[in-house]
XYZ file of C-alpha atoms in Angstrom:
331
model
C 17.777 -30.439 5.488
C 15.121 -32.447 4.129
C 12.872 -31.638 7.892
C 12.177 -28.541 9.468
C 10.008 -26.798 11.778
C 6.813 -24.622 10.392
C 3.888 -23.021 11.688
C 0.933 -24.950 10.108
C -2.848 -23.740 10.205
C -5.191 -26.737 9.542
C -9.217 -26.962 9.927
C -9.929 -29.412 12.449
C -13.798 -28.733 11.859
C -15.509 -26.615 10.128
C -14.658 -23.043 10.846
C -12.325 -23.963 13.762
C -8.518 -23.425 13.100
C -5.561 -24.466 14.826
C -1.906 -23.031 14.758
C 1.265 -25.796 15.397
C 4.924 -25.915 15.109
C 5.328 -29.113 13.300
C 7.626 -30.872 10.912
C 7.351 -30.999 7.378
C 9.387 -32.032 4.541
C 11.113 -29.868 1.640
C 9.383 -31.910 -0.976
C 5.881 -30.637 0.983
C 7.280 -27.149 -0.693
C 5.739 -26.246 -4.198
C 8.133 -25.245 -6.998
C 10.061 -22.779 -7.499
C 13.925 -21.657 -8.469
C 14.853 -20.690 -5.258
C 14.996 -22.519 -1.632
C 15.632 -20.509 0.752
C 17.258 -21.280 4.852
C 14.691 -18.432 6.750
C 16.470 -16.246 9.719
C 13.742 -14.259 10.803
C 9.804 -13.047 10.029
C 7.900 -10.395 11.540
C 4.555 -10.970 12.607
C 1.559 -9.173 10.139
C -2.296 -8.706 10.565
C -3.093 -9.932 7.470
C -0.622 -13.167 8.466
C -3.747 -13.462 11.952
C -6.267 -13.552 9.543
C -4.951 -16.106 7.419
C -3.960 -17.950 10.475
C -7.532 -17.815 11.965
C -9.200 -19.096 8.277
C -10.433 -16.474 6.436
C -11.200 -17.666 3.360
C -10.584 -13.799 1.739
C -6.936 -14.170 2.679
C -5.692 -17.716 1.794
C -8.386 -20.394 -0.043
C -6.563 -24.171 1.075
C -5.351 -25.736 4.607
C -3.714 -27.035 5.874
C -1.367 -23.925 5.086
C 2.054 -21.931 7.130
C 1.255 -18.104 6.962
C 4.179 -15.552 6.812
C 4.292 -12.663 4.047
C 7.343 -11.711 5.350
C 10.860 -13.579 5.001
C 14.689 -12.852 5.578
C 17.816 -15.139 5.129
C 19.912 -16.875 2.857
C 19.786 -19.142 -0.901
C 20.644 -22.570 0.125
C 19.768 -23.124 -3.831
C 18.603 -21.525 -6.818
C 17.633 -22.787 -10.415
C 18.022 -19.873 -12.712
C 22.339 -19.032 -11.130
C 20.794 -15.574 -10.695
C 21.604 -16.120 -6.785
C 24.203 -18.224 -4.940
C 24.064 -19.994 -1.721
C 24.809 -18.799 0.834
C 23.360 -14.561 -0.665
C 21.096 -12.620 2.370
C 17.770 -12.243 1.053
C 14.652 -10.965 1.382
C 10.966 -12.150 0.152
C 8.025 -9.793 0.935
C 4.445 -10.171 -0.989
C 3.426 -11.637 -4.108
C 1.774 -14.831 -3.291
C 3.692 -15.797 0.274
C 2.239 -16.553 3.274
C -1.433 -15.897 1.186
C -1.899 -19.269 -0.916
C 2.009 -20.274 -0.713
C 3.500 -21.874 2.020
C 4.871 -18.465 3.536
C 7.709 -17.471 6.336
C 6.754 -19.254 9.426
C 9.174 -22.079 8.654
C 12.474 -22.409 8.631
C 12.784 -22.846 4.954
C 10.416 -21.862 1.890
C 10.834 -22.384 -1.989
C 9.681 -19.517 -3.971
C 10.086 -18.024 -7.557
C 13.018 -16.327 -8.342
C 11.263 -13.197 -9.184
C 10.331 -12.692 -6.062
C 13.233 -12.716 -4.746
C 15.205 -9.497 -3.795
C 18.841 -9.045 -2.266
C 19.578 -7.891 1.427
C 21.534 -4.790 1.048
C 24.531 -3.845 1.702
C 23.908 -3.165 5.615
C 21.163 -4.002 6.367
C 21.097 -7.673 7.976
C 18.109 -10.512 7.698
C 17.081 -9.624 11.483
C 17.204 -5.445 10.132
C 15.418 -6.378 6.980
C 12.326 -8.018 9.322
C 12.618 -5.881 12.220
C 11.094 -3.400 9.339
C 8.979 -6.489 7.296
C 6.051 -5.761 4.804
C 4.378 -2.292 7.324
C 8.253 -0.571 6.998
C 8.420 -0.773 3.499
C 4.858 -0.147 3.459
C 5.533 2.950 5.337
C 8.501 3.860 3.145
C 7.001 3.876 -0.090
C 3.767 5.961 1.453
C 6.795 8.635 2.754
C 8.440 8.367 -0.640
C 5.196 8.832 -2.478
C 3.864 11.971 0.278
C 7.718 13.322 -0.940
C 7.145 13.112 -4.604
C 4.112 15.221 -5.533
C 6.404 18.161 -2.297
C 5.365 17.597 1.141
C 7.248 20.332 2.750
C 8.625 20.234 5.971
C 8.571 23.450 6.646
C 4.903 23.255 5.731
C 3.168 21.803 9.332
C 2.638 18.953 10.733
C 2.134 15.248 9.106
C -0.384 13.065 10.560
C -0.530 9.247 11.214
C -3.097 7.504 11.324
C -2.790 3.805 13.159
C 0.002 4.991 14.311
C 0.828 2.434 16.442
C 0.797 -0.517 14.472
C 3.256 -1.522 12.054
C 3.375 0.893 9.155
C 1.932 3.511 11.297
C 4.276 3.256 14.055
C 7.696 2.814 11.388
C 5.869 6.367 9.219
C 6.578 7.974 12.279
C 10.150 7.209 13.210
C 10.801 7.412 9.281
C 9.235 11.138 9.022
C 10.700 12.540 12.126
C 14.093 10.675 11.363
C 13.453 13.115 8.368
C 12.852 15.838 9.369
C 9.128 16.199 9.731
C 7.055 16.869 12.663
C 4.645 14.673 12.888
C 1.005 14.288 14.385
C 0.782 10.508 15.019
C -3.224 9.451 15.589
C -4.366 6.304 17.898
C -7.256 4.712 20.051
C -4.619 3.378 21.954
C -3.997 6.587 24.190
C -2.334 4.806 26.572
C 1.109 4.743 24.533
C 1.217 8.397 24.017
C 4.943 7.571 25.819
C 5.654 4.940 23.037
C 4.906 7.447 20.229
C 6.113 10.504 21.794
C 10.085 8.191 21.898
C 9.571 7.642 18.381
C 8.953 11.496 17.519
C 5.323 12.238 17.328
C 4.782 15.850 18.431
C 1.267 15.847 19.081
C -1.153 12.778 19.815
C -4.791 12.734 18.099
C -7.505 10.244 20.032
C -8.736 8.359 17.072
C -12.466 9.272 17.928
C -11.964 13.101 17.747
C -10.392 12.341 14.260
C -13.696 10.367 13.345
C -15.792 13.901 14.181
C -17.342 15.924 11.337
C -17.842 12.842 8.995
C -21.440 15.007 8.073
C -19.707 17.576 7.060
C -18.238 18.585 3.249
C -15.473 19.923 4.259
C -13.419 20.192 8.018
C -10.538 22.909 8.990
C -7.188 22.381 6.793
C -4.377 20.979 8.963
C -2.613 18.401 7.853
C 0.642 19.000 5.045
C 0.594 15.399 4.558
C -0.839 12.469 6.345
C -0.271 8.524 6.301
C -3.137 6.172 6.400
C -2.915 2.738 7.446
C -7.009 2.512 8.578
C -8.790 3.219 5.731
C -13.144 3.977 5.781
C -14.700 7.714 7.073
C -11.598 8.271 8.684
C -9.296 8.215 6.425
C -11.804 10.880 4.277
C -12.015 12.589 7.564
C -8.598 13.274 7.129
C -8.636 13.867 3.173
C -11.072 16.834 4.322
C -9.030 18.210 6.543
C -5.716 18.299 4.276
C -4.088 21.568 3.781
C -4.657 23.147 0.212
C -3.076 20.696 -2.360
C -1.633 18.426 0.278
C -1.863 14.914 0.113
C -1.899 11.509 1.833
C -1.239 8.163 0.738
C -3.372 5.224 1.858
C -3.037 1.435 2.390
C -4.983 0.350 4.807
C -8.414 -1.007 5.741
C -9.222 -1.668 9.565
C -12.163 0.447 9.644
C -12.671 -1.293 6.180
C -12.854 -0.704 2.671
C -15.964 1.919 2.033
C -16.059 5.551 2.376
C -19.835 6.155 3.091
C -19.047 10.162 3.702
C -16.600 10.550 0.299
C -17.336 13.300 -2.236
C -15.428 14.880 -4.565
C -15.240 18.048 -3.142
C -11.790 18.203 -0.920
C -10.371 17.267 -4.593
C -12.192 20.093 -6.355
C -12.124 23.057 -4.228
C -8.777 22.095 -2.142
C -6.676 20.641 -5.130
C -6.244 17.361 -2.058
C -4.456 14.403 -3.822
C -5.630 10.660 -2.281
C -2.246 8.598 -3.230
C -2.646 4.728 -3.219
C 0.188 2.452 -1.463
C 0.345 -0.926 -2.988
C 3.338 -3.297 -1.510
C 2.494 -6.815 -2.085
C 2.564 -6.962 -6.691
C 4.912 -4.022 -7.390
C 7.815 -4.744 -9.572
C 10.266 -6.587 -7.538
C 12.807 -3.172 -8.714
C 10.672 -1.034 -7.085
C 11.288 -2.695 -3.682
C 14.833 -3.096 -4.212
C 15.079 0.011 -4.558
C 13.093 0.704 -1.670
C 15.287 -1.402 0.407
C 18.628 -0.198 -0.675
C 16.841 3.315 0.249
C 16.059 1.417 4.117
C 19.372 0.256 4.177
C 20.574 3.568 3.828
C 20.075 7.402 3.868
C 16.531 6.241 5.922
C 18.246 3.668 8.536
C 16.744 4.259 11.221
C 19.052 2.698 14.141
C 16.093 3.058 16.919
C 14.149 0.603 15.085
C 14.431 -2.114 18.411
C 12.070 0.111 20.248
C 9.933 -1.296 18.049
C 9.681 -4.243 18.165
C 9.167 -7.437 20.232
C 11.064 -10.582 19.548
C 9.210 -13.958 19.695
C 9.733 -17.423 18.623
C 7.750 -19.939 16.438
C 6.302 -21.521 19.056
C 4.925 -18.196 20.708
C 3.006 -17.045 17.378
C -0.224 -18.715 18.071
C -0.261 -16.328 21.649
C 0.891 -13.572 20.015
C -1.932 -14.028 17.115
C -4.317 -13.605 19.417
C -2.652 -10.915 20.100
C -2.716 -9.103 17.081
C -6.525 -9.699 16.554
C -7.377 -8.999 19.818
C -6.133 -5.137 19.242
C -3.365 -5.131 21.881
C -0.416 -5.721 19.940
C 2.013 -2.640 19.481
C 5.106 -2.129 16.949
C 6.553 -4.416 15.064
C 6.458 -8.040 16.204
C 10.016 -10.248 14.866
C 9.943 -13.627 14.510
C 12.875 -15.355 14.673
C 12.718 -19.023 12.832
C 15.421 -20.884 14.752
């Protein structure tokens, strides 16, 4: 048990980063109250940035990425968890500046660890991962401010991505009519299988950025794209409707933003974070995703890979070729 496999990213020369599966020692892990045997992780865009030397994500190398991990407790210094307990760790500093889930073992603070709910296995937890947790938080926040299934279509942007695909599946499961926006129009059949009733070319959503307001269309929206496309969604919401915002693949700035949709239509822009929010909030969402919001068809979203296959998968996600979720089997 003293040695384990991990994906290690090293800077072989300035600006050039290599990824390789290596053997490491448990003693190399940072201090922490809980030692976890990782069974599954998942690949996210943030992991791909960390794995290719993005200093805005990870400051120091060598480094093991992986912002998600699920497995069982080996040791717990606080007594809160017992050996064999199945647990989930997502967010906080995992895989960012602390060694992450692309390894057979992690050692983390107890405050980062959530029990795997009854009715959910570690594998199912990582089919969802941070992306699924974030999608659930977006939908929950929209429902909290009054999203009504009878009011019309709910738009999901970036619908082929991790957050987007789970959001489409979850909203459909909960009885909403879903419109899916994507730049991958070759994935129309995939989105229809998830339950989307309308597919919209991302380029169409970008039209009208110069206008202060657009035609009212959406009863609500989940946006993982950001940028001016997000504000076009804001300008297209029905009166009093809301968009939950959780991503920035199209950029962090909204150059065309104005207060007009907010004061003339009373719409809401809701920020959603799944990294630093309190552990109790994460645990409550995992319980919901294991219970009334359990998605029995998650497998259709995912492709399963091994640690050794991660470098190629990282290249795919950075090239925009990944669809749905990428489950990483650590053993």
